């Protein structure tokens, strides 16, 4: 009977070793899958954070552009108003100068007539 036990024990131990290896491989596969899932979750979180940061940067850039362009628009409007006022004032001066020149011509004609007919 000891021979029968050895004959049974050898294949049983082999079967146990195969089962243990299969179980270890299964556990290793589960650990690898968990690690892959965790890596995927971390990557997804980083992508989400990156997208949020990108959106925040775009928003801040838009706000900055609106502020800067708004200020530039105000300065352009003020400069335009100043130039329009200067042109209007210049036109008034030109008109006044033309009136003075006209009056001066009249004075010169008057003097010429006065000196021709003593």
CSV table of C-alpha atoms in Angstrom, one decimal:
chain,number,residue,atom,x,y,z
A,1,UNK,CA,0.0,0.0,0.0
A,2,UNK,CA,2.8,2.5,0.5
A,3,UNK,CA,3.5,2.2,-3.2
A,4,UNK,CA,-0.1,3.1,-4.0
A,5,UNK,CA,0.1,6.2,-1.7
A,6,UNK,CA,3.3,7.3,-3.5
A,7,UNK,CA,1.6,6.8,-6.8
A,8,UNK,CA,-1.3,8.8,-5.8
A,9,UNK,CA,0.7,11.4,-3.9
A,10,UNK,CA,2.9,12.3,-6.9
A,11,UNK,CA,0.1,13.1,-9.3
A,12,UNK,CA,-1.9,14.8,-6.5
A,13,UNK,CA,1.1,17.1,-5.7
A,14,UNK,CA,1.6,17.8,-9.4
A,15,UNK,CA,-2.1,18.7,-9.7
A,16,UNK,CA,-1.9,20.8,-6.6
A,17,UNK,CA,1.2,22.6,-8.0
A,18,UNK,CA,-0.6,23.3,-11.3
A,19,UNK,CA,-3.7,24.5,-9.4
A,20,UNK,CA,-1.4,26.8,-7.3
A,21,UNK,CA,0.3,28.1,-10.4
A,22,UNK,CA,-3.0,28.7,-12.1
A,23,UNK,CA,-4.4,30.5,-9.0
A,24,UNK,CA,-1.2,32.6,-8.7
A,25,UNK,CA,-1.4,33.5,-12.4
A,26,UNK,CA,-5.1,34.5,-11.9
A,27,UNK,CA,-4.2,36.7,-9.0
A,28,UNK,CA,-1.4,38.3,-11.0
A,29,UNK,CA,-3.7,38.9,-13.9
A,30,UNK,CA,-6.2,40.6,-11.5
A,31,UNK,CA,-3.4,42.7,-10.0
A,32,UNK,CA,-2.3,43.7,-13.5
A,33,UNK,CA,-5.9,44.6,-14.4
A,34,UNK,CA,-6.4,46.6,-11.3
A,35,UNK,CA,-3.1,48.5,-12.0
A,36,UNK,CA,-4.3,49.1,-15.6
A,37,UNK,CA,-7.6,50.4,-14.3
A,38,UNK,CA,-5.8,52.7,-11.8
A,39,UNK,CA,-3.5,54.0,-14.6
A,40,UNK,CA,-6.5,54.6,-16.7
A,41,UNK,CA,-8.3,56.5,-13.9
A,42,UNK,CA,-5.1,58.6,-13.2
A,43,UNK,CA,-4.8,59.4,-17.0
A,44,UNK,CA,-8.5,60.4,-17.1
A,45,UNK,CA,-8.1,62.6,-14.1
A,46,UNK,CA,-5.0,64.3,-15.6
A,47,UNK,CA,-6.9,64.8,-18.9
A,48,UNK,CA,-9.8,66.3,-17.0
A,49,UNK,CA,-7.5,68.6,-15.0
A,50,UNK,CA,-5.7,69.6,-18.2
A,51,UNK,CA,-9.0,70.4,-19.9
A,52,UNK,CA,-10.2,72.5,-16.9
A,53,UNK,CA,-6.9,74.4,-16.9
A,54,UNK,CA,-7.1,75.0,-20.6
A,55,UNK,CA,-10.6,76.4,-20.2
A,56,UNK,CA,-9.5,78.6,-17.3
A,57,UNK,CA,-6.6,79.9,-19.4
A,58,UNK,CA,-8.9,80.6,-22.4
A,59,UNK,CA,-11.4,82.4,-20.1
A,60,UNK,CA,-8.6,84.5,-18.5
A,61,UNK,CA,-7.2,85.3,-21.9
A,62,UNK,CA,-10.6,86.4,-23.2
A,63,UNK,CA,-11.2,88.6,-20.1
A,64,UNK,CA,-7.7,90.1,-20.6
A,65,UNK,CA,-8.3,90.8,-24.3
A,66,UNK,CA,-11.7,92.3,-23.5
A,67,UNK,CA,-10.1,94.6,-20.9
A,68,UNK,CA,-7.2,95.6,-23.1
A,69,UNK,CA,-9.2,96.0,-26.3
A,70,UNK,CA,-11.9,97.9,-24.3
A,71,UNK,CA,-9.3,100.3,-23.0
A,72,UNK,CA,-7.8,100.7,-26.5
A,73,UNK,CA,-11.2,101.4,-27.9
A,74,UNK,CA,-11.8,104.1,-25.3
A,75,UNK,CA,-8.4,105.7,-26.1
A,76,UNK,CA,-9.2,105.6,-29.9
A,77,UNK,CA,-12.6,107.1,-29.3
A,78,UNK,CA,-11.0,109.9,-27.1
A,79,UNK,CA,-8.3,110.5,-29.7
A,80,UNK,CA,-11.0,110.6,-32.5
A,81,UNK,CA,-13.0,113.1,-30.4
A,82,UNK,CA,-10.0,115.2,-29.8
A,83,UNK,CA,-9.1,115.3,-33.5
A,84,UNK,CA,-12.6,116.1,-34.5
A,85,UNK,CA,-12.7,119.0,-32.0
A,86,UNK,CA,-9.3,120.2,-33.4
A,87,UNK,CA,-10.6,120.0,-37.0
A,88,UNK,CA,-13.7,121.9,-36.0
A,89,UNK,CA,-11.7,124.5,-34.2
A,90,UNK,CA,-9.3,124.7,-37.2
A,91,UNK,CA,-12.3,125.2,-39.5
A,92,UNK,CA,-13.5,128.0,-37.2
A,93,UNK,CA,-10.1,129.6,-37.3
A,94,UNK,CA,-9.9,129.2,-41.1
A,95,UNK,CA,-13.3,130.8,-41.4
A,96,UNK,CA,-12.3,133.6,-39.0
A,97,UNK,CA,-9.0,134.1,-40.9
A,98,UNK,CA,-10.9,134.3,-44.2
A,99,UNK,CA,-13.2,136.9,-42.7
A,100,UNK,CA,-10.2,138.9,-41.4
A,101,UNK,CA,-8.6,138.6,-44.9
A,102,UNK,CA,-11.8,139.8,-46.5
A,103,UNK,CA,-11.9,142.7,-44.1
A,104,UNK,CA,-8.2,143.5,-44.7
A,105,UNK,CA,-8.9,143.5,-48.5
A,106,UNK,CA,-11.7,145.9,-48.0
A,107,UNK,CA,-9.5,148.1,-45.9
A,108,UNK,CA,-6.7,148.0,-48.5
A,109,UNK,CA,-9.2,148.9,-51.3
A,110,UNK,CA,-10.5,151.7,-49.1
A,111,UNK,CA,-7.0,153.0,-48.6
A,112,UNK,CA,-6.2,152.6,-52.3
A,113,UNK,CA,-9.3,154.6,-53.2
A,114,UNK,CA,-8.6,157.2,-50.6
A,115,UNK,CA,-5.0,157.7,-51.9
A,116,UNK,CA,-6.1,157.8,-55.5
A,117,UNK,CA,-8.7,160.6,-54.9
A,118,UNK,CA,-7.1,163.2,-52.7
